[in-house]
């Protein structure tokens, strides 16, 4: 054993106590900017574009506006760029603008259960901090609400206190509605790649068919992605937690901030899909009085409630809390931007995962045409496009639940013998009131079983359609080949038989041709009949299903 | 030493031999039937015997591998059959022509004669010889004859040495004794039908069939044929049809016992079994080709221990082991001795070549190994 | 173009403003606990052990105590466990104990540039939050400073305010020094695997040879890892930033909190390795008066300072700021715990990466023996052990700079033809005053070029030694084989020659054997001479190097 | 049609033939030298000629591939040479024994005779035949002779047909005419030295060497030999040493021009070139084996167009194409015509077999193709 040292322990404990300090979240992220995706020269720039664009889109959508976004990246020097992002959203008030761009963990999104792109209130302020750290410059923001009055302001962050610092505030007249932000960054680099701002914008356009984005890259080249749909996604709604997904801790925390006076009304008002029948069932299952004040619920009582939730049937979370892209929209923009030969899109129904959060999966599989990633040598590789709340995820694919789900599918069963080397683009969109990212950089979804399973089911469904298409394609080609084969063989057969039997070759040939044509016609007819029968059966099944609904 | 006059246990019933005209006629009948079907708007059908394991069986009585009675129909209107149907018609027409014009061709030649591009396509009538070979077998079965009588023949292979006098009736009636052609012997032809090659005289007690040409040469060199009154036949690997036909004729026309001497490995044993019982591929012709009472003299894995040949064994390759495992299931290897031999091969994973006997001395095989085994009738059965 | 909708924009902007709220960091991490590594049943449990153990070790080291840690995990129910961790550290005062276990972003570590295991002040409080969320129970802590007085207290967190809540405070008499924490958790699972608490503890023991750990697993089995060294690592020192690594923003932020009155003294006192000569050089390179108040430095002036830093030569960061494990210590514990046949350990000199942070890399390569990972079927695979500030990293290997560096080495060049399938354990330890983790879960190091490069260089150096060993091994085997070969051939050659020439076989055989033995002896002699020469040359080089130092 | 009496342009200077006693003596000398070295404690060394491309050259004058004068030494005390040194000693001692006892052996037989385990180890004196074959070549070179005179021989292969009378001096002085052995012809032996096989009489204008045995049989069948006074030699692929020796002797003893007829592909052309100039592997023995003025008649890729054989070409395999590219660089293919031919093969990636001529008709090759080309002297050179 070691010899014990001579130390004055009390002094040490107290000495340590003196060193004990609290820190602001701004300081934390300033020191740990890699956690926000602000590391790596190329990645940082894409992250910046991502943060501004998602804020713009969220604002437009909440205000029911068809978004038009202009993005410009200018090269100011080596690894030194200026980024400008302008939207036509509702604009921000002076007070909000400061917090939105100058305070971490502040925003409209964190505390509401609502499907939005941003959900943490960190992004834009993180960019301000990054600009400040690398250039010492504040971020310039102009905002207008369209009523002729605008203001401009410069914003930076006081890291010690996590408070915005505003300067050069100016009001002026212009008929502008929206927010424009302009900021300078060092330690970033623009380079076209699979993970560049351009690819980010392209994918944003695919997942957001109602958006028009104009992008001017540092070389001055303009890239315009026009909207393929004029339908604004329905405004996301704040949603109450679904009983199936909440934990004891969640129940207690909701109970503390409810407006309800009794537990029974708390349950009725503060949870999704809570009908009278369900309430009755629950009240039978708990052994305390549901008329008590929710604020006085104990852990054990809350545990009883959660147990009762698990044993009770509820409807699936209401669809209207989620705003999926929509099958038609995905199809349109996929066709316009990816241009596959065949496309199959599947939109699943909303589901719930632990935490009571509703989520919904949509997938698209494009095969042939320009689908897939094209290598420099012209070879095609499979391409996976990941989206969370309509935001493209370009980084950390390896640790993402979506990648995991795609890889877990046995693609051979769906006619793609060598998936990795097929001309295929797999599109996966996950929308949720709360997306469980693996990190604050929001580039990968944690592999929560329910989510992986749901994505896999969607891909398998879509895969079946793809495989039917591939099979039909093969069948059509086969039919053609059969006809040609018969016609090729007939002259040989006729001539051989004629030589042996001295029957006239020409006569045999004509007879054989007629035989073949009759046979093929018959087959086609049979096929049609079979198809009609199958369709009839299908309809029957559907109408039965409707009746039982 | 086997007596000269050993009679085959059972006279093989060779089917009544059809002449060229009868065979041409049979082909015409098949063609006419198909034409009739076409004329009455029916799906034209070519019928032949089913090949492959499902229609092959081992006839314990005769000791032969035989083709069963199952038939296979090829419908032209079935896309899976159409190409093969077309090919079969071409082969039928061409062999019909050979018979009419009294020509003969190698199976590779008929392939080339018939190969051409189909119309504007990139498809050929035959892509490789295996396709025309398969059609030849189908026609053989359909008209119930052997390819030699369709005026076709495979490549020749094999050498003959010993006191045997042959006459080539198609070549000036050349008559020659195969002991008097120097040590090279006579090159066995691909067609050894009695109508062409006549066995005039044989002065021998038995036939020794030898797998490798080097061992054949060694035995010629050592004077084995004269000393033991043997006919030596070197097959040079798997015996060609002509060689098998010659062995068969020596057994049944000349009543000579047949002794087979191959490498001690699954491939060698398979060579022996084809000479003895026939092969699955040519199951229909076993009566023409096989010698069900042929004896196997060696090499065996027992020889390895008996003659201290451990040093000169070779490792079996994976393919050999696989073949040995398959052979365990063949009906004609179901004897106790052969099962033991095959299992030993599988577990020891070794093989032993004929020439490994040179490890003892060059003349060991001729002076000791073969005479002793023949004297003591040590055959594997 | 889309038809513009009828919306009252002003209302919307103001409506949004009303929704704008600020949040506590506790709320943030409660919602995003996956960012702390608290997701996945097995992973969560390992993370908990990790957080408590690192705190204990840091405390002991700072108080110059040889650590003895006792860990116990009890299964209370399905996916329900109690964790107890007791150390012999200096103990905590009542005030500190609350913050340490009940407030996120509070602690002794975040604000000091000092090599410690913890560096964020999140871990232990995160565990309290997790316990609270899954069981509703507070965490129990006992602390004593060894003077006979102890106290026990129960701690939970108020998530809304990120403040600790203390209850059941009790003082009592016992001669205990250290901290013992006991907490209950649901949604966790104990299972032995590559990522289990046991493996975590085993690796901790390897990287911390001065630590004794006693671990009782849920089945009651005890695992004891005894220290192999009685040397306490030198106490980590807070370090001043090295001029080569700081950014403009860093300079400004240090300037704001300096005690110095003039820029010149700020530079002199607040930076590492700042000698008089360097100061003089810097003063020549900037165009403003270094006597000005540092608090009034502008961005442009700070930029000048950073530029001057870059152009001036400084010594490498002082070694005493870092506390590497040490070659001898690594060797000892590696031999004791991994038991390889051959081991090569390399300790590199400290380096600096962007941010001015010193870091140091140590690696060990163990080959043969029990090295490598053993599969169920007995096959061996390569094993990579990653450590950051002596803490084992078990998760997220794929996105870690250490993995990247190991994979970038061309192992074939070092005699390992098939690295993945070799019986090899690669040990990589990175120590730094600030480790750039990719996430708050602290399981992977961000792939910063300087760090990857340094690890790679260390591995290559160690690889060269390994390859020399493997080569020597091969050579020895070869020598043996040659001798045997000659002796096998001699009888054959003698017999053949005897047959042809009628010379006596035996005589030839003896002559040949003598010839062979003479030749082999000669070769051995030559080898020894060559080796001696090489060593002499090596010493010369070293002594020359010393002189030039 | 070539005149019967065409003399070879240049009489090949065969080295003075050593008798068995002289060769045994030469072996003894080498062994004695090594023993002397051992006795004086020097590293024992075996010296032979260097093989491989570095010591092989094409002699434009004689048109032969020849081995140069470079020598290679194998030191027993060098671990890289020790095993081979040991093996060479074993082969030397065994061939010395053959010569003394007047025995002959196939090269596979000497391999088996010498193969055994070394002491307690798992190592064998020879692991496979390629090792002993290499030692045989080394000994051939060291004592400056051919393997036949070391009483060794390779496997026999090849058939002979035509009006040629041979006598086997080692086999009762058997005398036979190869036109009178039916259509099979005579099996060519592995050893065709004049001391053993005497060419008694030839009645022919030229020798036609044919690659495939099926084409050989076709030409026999069509009466080509009689009609055109030809000796037909079927090589059955690459010509065996005995067959090459026979061709060589017909050219130089009997002054018959040699015409080579192979498949139209790199492998066939290589067969031709070995007959004509010798091979790199046996460069030392070109004088015994090669016929530098042999003519190549076909198949050529020009034939494909000329006779409309596009349908019956085959695709060249990758290996064939690689071989063709290598052949471009061989000195003996550096003629304008051969370069053109090889480049055509490489660019068209097709090959044409001899039997593809059957696509015209079975007798086309005998009635038209060969006679026309011979008459018009259309040879590729």
mmCIF file of N, CA and C in Angstrom, chain D residues 69-147:
data_model
loop_
_atom_site.group_PDB
_atom_site.id
_atom_site.type_symbol
_atom_site.label_atom_id
_atom_site.label_comp_id
_atom_site.label_asym_id
_atom_site.label_seq_id
_atom_site.Cartn_x
_atom_site.Cartn_y
_atom_site.Cartn_z
ATOM 1 N N UNK D 69 25.547 -17.955 -73.193
ATOM 2 C CA UNK D 69 26.662 -18.610 -72.512
ATOM 3 C C UNK D 69 26.671 -18.325 -71.003
ATOM 4 N N UNK D 70 25.748 -17.507 -70.557
ATOM 5 C CA UNK D 70 25.758 -17.163 -69.131
ATOM 6 C C UNK D 70 25.593 -18.410 -68.266
ATOM 7 N N UNK D 71 26.318 -18.426 -67.167
ATOM 8 C CA UNK D 71 26.172 -19.564 -66.271
ATOM 9 C C UNK D 71 25.650 -19.114 -64.907
ATOM 10 N N UNK D 72 25.096 -20.067 -64.200
ATOM 11 C CA UNK D 72 24.541 -19.814 -62.877
ATOM 12 C C UNK D 72 25.210 -20.782 -61.912
ATOM 13 N N UNK D 73 25.605 -20.283 -60.754
ATOM 14 C CA UNK D 73 26.219 -21.174 -59.774
ATOM 15 C C UNK D 73 25.274 -21.344 -58.597
ATOM 16 N N UNK D 74 25.156 -22.584 -58.116
ATOM 17 C CA UNK D 74 24.375 -22.818 -56.902
ATOM 18 C C UNK D 74 25.322 -23.258 -55.801
ATOM 19 N N UNK D 75 25.401 -22.426 -54.735
ATOM 20 C CA UNK D 75 26.272 -22.752 -53.607
ATOM 21 C C UNK D 75 25.474 -23.445 -52.527
ATOM 22 N N UNK D 76 25.957 -24.562 -52.091
ATOM 23 C CA UNK D 76 25.212 -25.270 -51.053
ATOM 24 C C UNK D 76 25.098 -24.446 -49.779
ATOM 25 N N UNK D 77 26.127 -23.675 -49.468
ATOM 26 C CA UNK D 77 26.108 -22.944 -48.193
ATOM 27 C C UNK D 77 25.234 -21.679 -48.232
ATOM 28 N N UNK D 78 24.704 -21.369 -49.390
ATOM 29 C CA UNK D 78 23.758 -20.259 -49.473
ATOM 30 C C UNK D 78 22.356 -20.833 -49.235
ATOM 31 N N UNK D 79 21.691 -20.342 -48.184
ATOM 32 C CA UNK D 79 20.417 -20.962 -47.806
ATOM 33 C C UNK D 79 19.397 -20.869 -48.939
ATOM 34 N N UNK D 80 19.517 -19.845 -49.764
ATOM 35 C CA UNK D 80 18.599 -19.701 -50.893
ATOM 36 C C UNK D 80 18.830 -20.764 -51.959
ATOM 37 N N UNK D 81 20.016 -21.361 -51.990
ATOM 38 C CA UNK D 81 20.325 -22.362 -53.009
ATOM 39 C C UNK D 81 20.309 -23.786 -52.465
ATOM 40 N N UNK D 82 20.423 -23.920 -51.148
ATOM 41 C CA UNK D 82 20.734 -25.226 -50.551
ATOM 42 C C UNK D 82 19.761 -26.320 -50.982
ATOM 43 N N UNK D 83 18.452 -25.989 -50.917
ATOM 44 C CA UNK D 83 17.461 -27.019 -51.252
ATOM 45 C C UNK D 83 17.613 -27.461 -52.706
ATOM 46 N N UNK D 84 17.762 -26.502 -53.583
ATOM 47 C CA UNK D 84 17.879 -26.827 -54.994
ATOM 48 C C UNK D 84 19.176 -27.621 -55.258
ATOM 49 N N UNK D 85 20.230 -27.238 -54.564
ATOM 50 C CA UNK D 85 21.502 -27.951 -54.694
ATOM 51 C C UNK D 85 21.293 -29.424 -54.328
ATOM 52 N N UNK D 86 20.641 -29.623 -53.193
ATOM 53 C CA UNK D 86 20.369 -30.984 -52.728
ATOM 54 C C UNK D 86 19.569 -31.737 -53.778
ATOM 55 N N UNK D 87 18.520 -31.091 -54.325
ATOM 56 C CA UNK D 87 17.668 -31.752 -55.308
ATOM 57 C C UNK D 87 18.461 -32.125 -56.560
ATOM 58 N N UNK D 88 19.333 -31.210 -56.973
ATOM 59 C CA UNK D 88 20.108 -31.469 -58.186
ATOM 60 C C UNK D 88 21.020 -32.672 -57.993
ATOM 61 N N UNK D 89 21.610 -32.772 -56.785
ATOM 62 C CA UNK D 89 22.482 -33.912 -56.510
ATOM 63 C C UNK D 89 21.689 -35.217 -56.631
ATOM 64 N N UNK D 90 20.433 -35.195 -56.108
ATOM 65 C CA UNK D 90 19.610 -36.404 -56.177
ATOM 66 C C UNK D 90 19.333 -36.789 -57.625
ATOM 67 N N UNK D 91 18.998 -35.789 -58.449
ATOM 68 C CA UNK D 91 18.687 -36.077 -59.854
ATOM 69 C C UNK D 91 19.939 -36.580 -60.571
ATOM 70 N N UNK D 92 21.071 -35.949 -60.266
ATOM 71 C CA UNK D 92 22.323 -36.377 -60.895
ATOM 72 C C UNK D 92 22.623 -37.836 -60.565
ATOM 73 N N UNK D 93 22.497 -38.184 -59.296
ATOM 74 C CA UNK D 93 22.819 -39.548 -58.886
ATOM 75 C C UNK D 93 21.868 -40.546 -59.542
ATOM 76 N N UNK D 94 20.580 -40.172 -59.634
ATOM 77 C CA UNK D 94 19.607 -41.113 -60.193
ATOM 78 C C UNK D 94 19.811 -41.301 -61.693
ATOM 79 N N UNK D 95 20.054 -40.215 -62.427
ATOM 80 C CA UNK D 95 20.262 -40.376 -63.877
ATOM 81 C C UNK D 95 21.566 -41.136 -64.123
ATOM 82 N N UNK D 96 22.548 -40.886 -63.269
ATOM 83 C CA UNK D 96 23.806 -41.634 -63.370
ATOM 84 C C UNK D 96 23.518 -43.136 -63.250
ATOM 85 N N UNK D 97 22.653 -43.470 -62.340
ATOM 86 C CA UNK D 97 22.273 -44.869 -62.149
ATOM 87 C C UNK D 97 21.560 -45.412 -63.399
ATOM 88 N N UNK D 98 20.614 -44.626 -63.957
ATOM 89 C CA UNK D 98 19.900 -45.055 -65.169
ATOM 90 C C UNK D 98 20.885 -45.375 -66.278
ATOM 91 N N UNK D 99 21.867 -44.467 -66.434
ATOM 92 C CA UNK D 99 22.815 -44.630 -67.532
ATOM 93 C C UNK D 99 23.650 -45.891 -67.322
ATOM 94 N N UNK D 100 24.050 -46.076 -66.086
ATOM 95 C CA UNK D 100 24.875 -47.244 -65.782
ATOM 96 C C UNK D 100 24.082 -48.527 -66.006
ATOM 97 N N UNK D 101 22.799 -48.493 -65.622
ATOM 98 C CA UNK D 101 22.007 -49.720 -65.673
ATOM 99 C C UNK D 101 21.157 -49.800 -66.918
ATOM 100 N N UNK D 102 21.326 -48.813 -67.809
ATOM 101 C CA UNK D 102 20.614 -48.807 -69.085
ATOM 102 C C UNK D 102 19.096 -48.852 -68.911
ATOM 103 N N UNK D 103 18.601 -48.072 -67.966
ATOM 104 C CA UNK D 103 17.161 -47.952 -67.763
ATOM 105 C C UNK D 103 16.702 -46.591 -68.283
ATOM 106 N N UNK D 104 15.420 -46.484 -68.634
ATOM 107 C CA UNK D 104 14.895 -45.157 -68.966
ATOM 108 C C UNK D 104 13.669 -44.912 -68.090
ATOM 109 N N UNK D 105 13.358 -43.640 -67.866
ATOM 110 C CA UNK D 105 12.222 -43.307 -67.003
ATOM 111 C C UNK D 105 11.524 -42.053 -67.513
ATOM 112 N N UNK D 106 10.216 -41.980 -67.241
ATOM 113 C CA UNK D 106 9.491 -40.741 -67.526
ATOM 114 C C UNK D 106 9.868 -39.723 -66.450
ATOM 115 N N UNK D 107 9.753 -38.457 -66.815
ATOM 116 C CA UNK D 107 10.167 -37.448 -65.844
ATOM 117 C C UNK D 107 9.285 -37.485 -64.600
ATOM 118 N N UNK D 108 8.044 -37.962 -64.739
ATOM 119 C CA UNK D 108 7.205 -38.102 -63.554
ATOM 120 C C UNK D 108 7.698 -39.272 -62.708
ATOM 121 N N UNK D 109 8.236 -40.273 -63.367
ATOM 122 C CA UNK D 109 8.723 -41.433 -62.619
ATOM 123 C C UNK D 109 9.947 -41.089 -61.793
ATOM 124 N N UNK D 110 10.874 -40.324 -62.372
ATOM 125 C CA UNK D 110 12.068 -39.979 -61.576
ATOM 126 C C UNK D 110 11.642 -39.117 -60.383
ATOM 127 N N UNK D 111 10.621 -38.290 -60.609
ATOM 128 C CA UNK D 111 10.089 -37.493 -59.490
ATOM 129 C C UNK D 111 9.647 -38.418 -58.363
ATOM 130 N N UNK D 112 8.862 -39.422 -58.694
ATOM 131 C CA UNK D 112 8.385 -40.319 -57.661
ATOM 132 C C UNK D 112 9.498 -41.182 -57.087
ATOM 133 N N UNK D 113 10.453 -41.557 -57.933
ATOM 134 C CA UNK D 113 11.548 -42.365 -57.416
ATOM 135 C C UNK D 113 12.327 -41.618 -56.342
ATOM 136 N N UNK D 114 12.439 -40.310 -56.510
ATOM 137 C CA UNK D 114 13.301 -39.541 -55.614
ATOM 138 C C UNK D 114 12.552 -38.885 -54.455
ATOM 139 N N UNK D 115 11.238 -38.891 -54.548
ATOM 140 C CA UNK D 115 10.484 -38.166 -53.526
ATOM 141 C C UNK D 115 10.463 -38.948 -52.212
ATOM 142 N N UNK D 116 10.909 -38.323 -51.139
ATOM 143 C CA UNK D 116 10.704 -38.882 -49.818
ATOM 144 C C UNK D 116 10.859 -37.797 -48.769
ATOM 145 N N UNK D 117 10.437 -38.114 -47.562
ATOM 146 C CA UNK D 117 10.480 -37.130 -46.488
ATOM 147 C C UNK D 117 11.915 -36.962 -45.991
ATOM 148 N N UNK D 118 12.262 -35.730 -45.638
ATOM 149 C CA UNK D 118 13.606 -35.451 -45.148
ATOM 150 C C UNK D 118 13.645 -35.662 -43.638
ATOM 151 N N UNK D 119 14.339 -36.681 -43.216
ATOM 152 C CA UNK D 119 14.537 -36.929 -41.782
ATOM 153 C C UNK D 119 13.231 -36.889 -41.012
ATOM 154 N N UNK D 120 13.230 -36.159 -39.900
ATOM 155 C CA UNK D 120 12.069 -36.086 -39.028
ATOM 156 C C UNK D 120 11.115 -34.973 -39.441
ATOM 157 N N UNK D 121 11.503 -34.220 -40.454
ATOM 158 C CA UNK D 121 10.725 -33.024 -40.778
ATOM 159 C C UNK D 121 9.475 -33.372 -41.582
ATOM 160 N N UNK D 122 8.722 -32.355 -41.941
ATOM 161 C CA UNK D 122 7.566 -32.559 -42.809
ATOM 162 C C UNK D 122 7.913 -32.205 -44.246
ATOM 163 N N UNK D 123 9.169 -31.836 -44.456
ATOM 164 C CA UNK D 123 9.600 -31.405 -45.783
ATOM 165 C C UNK D 123 9.946 -32.632 -46.622
ATOM 166 N N UNK D 124 9.584 -32.577 -47.906
ATOM 167 C CA UNK D 124 9.934 -33.651 -48.823
ATOM 168 C C UNK D 124 11.107 -33.241 -49.696
ATOM 169 N N UNK D 125 11.811 -34.221 -50.235
ATOM 170 C CA UNK D 125 12.902 -33.889 -51.166
ATOM 171 C C UNK D 125 12.365 -33.029 -52.308
ATOM 172 N N UNK D 126 11.191 -33.409 -52.821
ATOM 173 C CA UNK D 126 10.522 -32.609 -53.846
ATOM 174 C C UNK D 126 9.066 -32.475 -53.434
ATOM 175 N N UNK D 127 8.523 -31.269 -53.531
ATOM 176 C CA UNK D 127 7.114 -31.122 -53.195
ATOM 177 C C UNK D 127 6.241 -31.402 -54.410
ATOM 178 N N UNK D 128 6.668 -30.985 -55.592
ATOM 179 C CA UNK D 128 5.931 -31.389 -56.790
ATOM 180 C C UNK D 128 6.871 -31.537 -57.978
ATOM 181 N N UNK D 129 6.313 -32.037 -59.055
ATOM 182 C CA UNK D 129 7.139 -32.433 -60.177
ATOM 183 C C UNK D 129 7.886 -31.261 -60.806
ATOM 184 N N UNK D 130 7.324 -30.063 -60.697
ATOM 185 C CA UNK D 130 7.993 -28.921 -61.316
ATOM 186 C C UNK D 130 9.406 -28.755 -60.746
ATOM 187 N N UNK D 131 9.584 -29.156 -59.476
ATOM 188 C CA UNK D 131 10.904 -29.014 -58.872
ATOM 189 C C UNK D 131 11.911 -29.985 -59.492
ATOM 190 N N UNK D 132 11.490 -31.233 -59.676
ATOM 191 C CA UNK D 132 12.446 -32.175 -60.256
ATOM 192 C C UNK D 132 12.650 -31.874 -61.738
ATOM 193 N N UNK D 133 11.592 -31.421 -62.418
ATOM 194 C CA UNK D 133 11.742 -31.054 -63.824
ATOM 195 C C UNK D 133 12.818 -29.986 -63.982
ATOM 196 N N UNK D 134 12.792 -28.990 -63.085
ATOM 197 C CA UNK D 134 13.781 -27.909 -63.178
ATOM 198 C C UNK D 134 15.192 -28.461 -62.990
ATOM 199 N N UNK D 135 15.358 -29.397 -62.071
ATOM 200 C CA UNK D 135 16.674 -29.986 -61.845
ATOM 201 C C UNK D 135 17.136 -30.771 -63.065
ATOM 202 N N UNK D 136 16.187 -31.441 -63.722
ATOM 203 C CA UNK D 136 16.552 -32.206 -64.918
ATOM 204 C C UNK D 136 17.141 -31.259 -65.963
ATOM 205 N N UNK D 137 16.472 -30.116 -66.169
ATOM 206 C CA UNK D 137 16.978 -29.155 -67.150
ATOM 207 C C UNK D 137 18.378 -28.696 -66.736
ATOM 208 N N UNK D 138 18.555 -28.435 -65.438
ATOM 209 C CA UNK D 138 19.874 -27.996 -64.973
ATOM 210 C C UNK D 138 20.952 -29.041 -65.287
ATOM 211 N N UNK D 139 20.616 -30.299 -65.069
ATOM 212 C CA UNK D 139 21.603 -31.342 -65.333
ATOM 213 C C UNK D 139 21.850 -31.457 -66.844
ATOM 214 N N UNK D 140 20.771 -31.399 -67.634
ATOM 215 C CA UNK D 140 20.931 -31.397 -69.091
ATOM 216 C C UNK D 140 21.961 -30.356 -69.512
ATOM 217 N N UNK D 141 21.777 -29.133 -68.981
ATOM 218 C CA UNK D 141 22.663 -28.035 -69.365
ATOM 219 C C UNK D 141 24.072 -28.245 -68.842
ATOM 220 N N UNK D 142 24.169 -28.756 -67.625
ATOM 221 C CA UNK D 142 25.482 -28.899 -67.012
ATOM 222 C C UNK D 142 26.335 -29.911 -67.773
ATOM 223 N N UNK D 143 25.697 -30.989 -68.241
ATOM 224 C CA UNK D 143 26.498 -31.980 -68.969
ATOM 225 C C UNK D 143 26.323 -31.801 -70.474
ATOM 226 N N UNK D 144 25.623 -30.770 -70.883
ATOM 227 C CA UNK D 144 25.463 -30.405 -72.283
ATOM 228 C C UNK D 144 24.882 -31.550 -73.111
ATOM 229 N N UNK D 145 23.657 -31.936 -72.775
ATOM 230 C CA UNK D 145 23.006 -32.975 -73.573
ATOM 231 C C UNK D 145 21.499 -32.750 -73.491
ATOM 232 N N UNK D 146 20.707 -33.651 -74.079
ATOM 233 C CA UNK D 146 19.266 -33.545 -73.966
ATOM 234 C C UNK D 146 18.766 -34.653 -73.047
ATOM 235 N N UNK D 147 17.570 -34.462 -72.528
ATOM 236 C CA UNK D 147 17.111 -35.380 -71.490
ATOM 237 C C UNK D 147 16.983 -36.809 -72.017
#
